[in-house]
Amino acid sequence: MRRLLGELRAPEGVEPVAALVRERKSTDGPYFTFCVKALQSLGEIGTSEAVGFLRGIATGDPAVWPDPLRWHAAEELGIEDELGFDEDRMLGGS
């Protein structure tokens, strides 16, 4: 998915991909493989809508957005250090 949407940079794909992330965030864990690929696709698309969705996850409520998704969204935006995220803690490492 990332490769296809990223290469197309299809702005019309933002809302359907975002909807899939919202739908799957509760069932895709603990590794969130599908959701991470979707976030990467949004990062590749790079429209203001895609960036806004990623930012909403990265800075969102941890009770709503699991830490691994917050980390990957922040990483796509390059703001994980700015937000003070600790990769090991957020991704369940030691």
GROMACS .gro file of C-alpha atoms in nm:
model
   94
    1MET     CA    1   0.000   0.000   0.000
    2ARG     CA    2   0.272   0.247   0.094
    3ARG     CA    3   0.457   0.201  -0.228
    4LEU     CA    4   0.150   0.235  -0.448
    5LEU     CA    5  -0.008   0.534  -0.275
    6GLY     CA    6   0.327   0.696  -0.206
    7GLU     CA    7   0.431   0.673  -0.567
    8LEU     CA    8   0.097   0.802  -0.685
    9ARG     CA    9   0.092   1.073  -0.418
   10ALA     CA   10  -0.282   1.052  -0.461
   11PRO     CA   11  -0.447   1.320  -0.248
   12GLU     CA   12  -0.785   1.151  -0.295
   13GLY     CA   13  -0.644   0.856  -0.098
   14VAL     CA   14  -0.597   1.054   0.223
   15GLU     CA   15  -0.947   1.024   0.368
   16PRO     CA   16  -0.996   0.654   0.286
   17VAL     CA   17  -0.653   0.570   0.432
   18ALA     CA   18  -0.720   0.785   0.739
   19ALA     CA   19  -1.056   0.611   0.785
   20LEU     CA   20  -0.882   0.273   0.773
   21VAL     CA   21  -0.632   0.383   1.038
   22ARG     CA   22  -0.913   0.506   1.263
   23GLU     CA   23  -1.098   0.177   1.214
   24ARG     CA   24  -0.800  -0.057   1.257
   25LYS     CA   25  -0.611   0.118   1.540
   26SER     CA   26  -0.792  -0.091   1.802
   27THR     CA   27  -0.736  -0.428   1.634
   28ASP     CA   28  -0.401  -0.396   1.455
   29GLY     CA   29  -0.181  -0.408   1.767
   30PRO     CA   30   0.051  -0.485   1.919
   31TYR     CA   31   0.273  -0.425   1.613
   32PHE     CA   32   0.028  -0.214   1.408
   33THR     CA   33   0.175  -0.340   1.081
   34PHE     CA   34  -0.120  -0.231   0.869
   35CYS     CA   35  -0.159   0.106   1.039
   36VAL     CA   36   0.213   0.186   1.016
   37LYS     CA   37   0.209   0.120   0.642
   38ALA     CA   38  -0.095   0.344   0.612
   39LEU     CA   39   0.077   0.623   0.808
   40GLN     CA   40   0.381   0.589   0.582
   41SER     CA   41   0.152   0.621   0.280
   42LEU     CA   42   0.007   0.940   0.421
   43GLY     CA   43   0.357   1.073   0.479
   44GLU     CA   44   0.444   1.001   0.117
   45ILE     CA   45   0.127   1.169  -0.007
   46GLY     CA   46   0.226   1.473   0.198
   47THR     CA   47  -0.074   1.696   0.139
   48SER     CA   48  -0.183   1.937   0.411
   49GLU     CA   49  -0.471   1.702   0.489
   50ALA     CA   50  -0.235   1.404   0.524
   51VAL     CA   51   0.010   1.604   0.737
   52GLY     CA   52  -0.276   1.730   0.955
   53PHE     CA   53  -0.398   1.376   1.016
   54LEU     CA   54  -0.048   1.258   1.104
   55ARG     CA   55   0.002   1.556   1.337
   56GLY     CA   56  -0.332   1.482   1.503
   57ILE     CA   57  -0.214   1.131   1.582
   58ALA     CA   58   0.137   1.234   1.691
   59THR     CA   59   0.011   1.500   1.928
   60GLY     CA   60  -0.314   1.326   2.013
   61ASP     CA   61  -0.439   1.180   2.336
   62PRO     CA   62  -0.253   0.858   2.427
   63ALA     CA   63  -0.587   0.717   2.546
   64VAL     CA   64  -0.713   0.751   2.187
   65TRP     CA   65  -0.399   0.681   1.985
   66PRO     CA   66  -0.164   0.396   2.090
   67ASP     CA   67   0.196   0.501   2.148
   68PRO     CA   68   0.336   0.305   1.850
   69LEU     CA   69   0.103   0.493   1.615
   70ARG     CA   70   0.189   0.826   1.779
   71TRP     CA   71   0.559   0.745   1.734
   72HIS     CA   72   0.528   0.646   1.367
   73ALA     CA   73   0.313   0.949   1.285
   74ALA     CA   74   0.569   1.177   1.452
   75GLU     CA   75   0.850   1.000   1.270
   76GLU     CA   76   0.678   1.057   0.935
   77LEU     CA   77   0.667   1.427   1.020
   78GLY     CA   78   1.019   1.434   1.163
   79ILE     CA   79   0.894   1.573   1.496
   80GLU     CA   80   0.954   1.280   1.732
   81ASP     CA   81   1.248   1.456   1.903
   82GLU     CA   82   1.059   1.784   1.919
   83LEU     CA   83   0.778   1.603   2.103
   84GLY     CA   84   1.025   1.440   2.340
   85PHE     CA   85   0.926   1.088   2.239
   86ASP     CA   86   1.140   0.800   2.359
   87GLU     CA   87   1.147   0.536   2.086
   88ASP     CA   88   1.209   0.239   2.316
   89ARG     CA   89   0.928   0.333   2.552
   90MET     CA   90   0.678   0.415   2.278
   91LEU     CA   91   0.748   0.103   2.076
   92GLY     CA   92   0.747  -0.126   2.376
   93GLY     CA   93   1.121  -0.184   2.392
   94SER     CA   94   1.332  -0.202   2.703
   0.00000   0.00000   0.00000
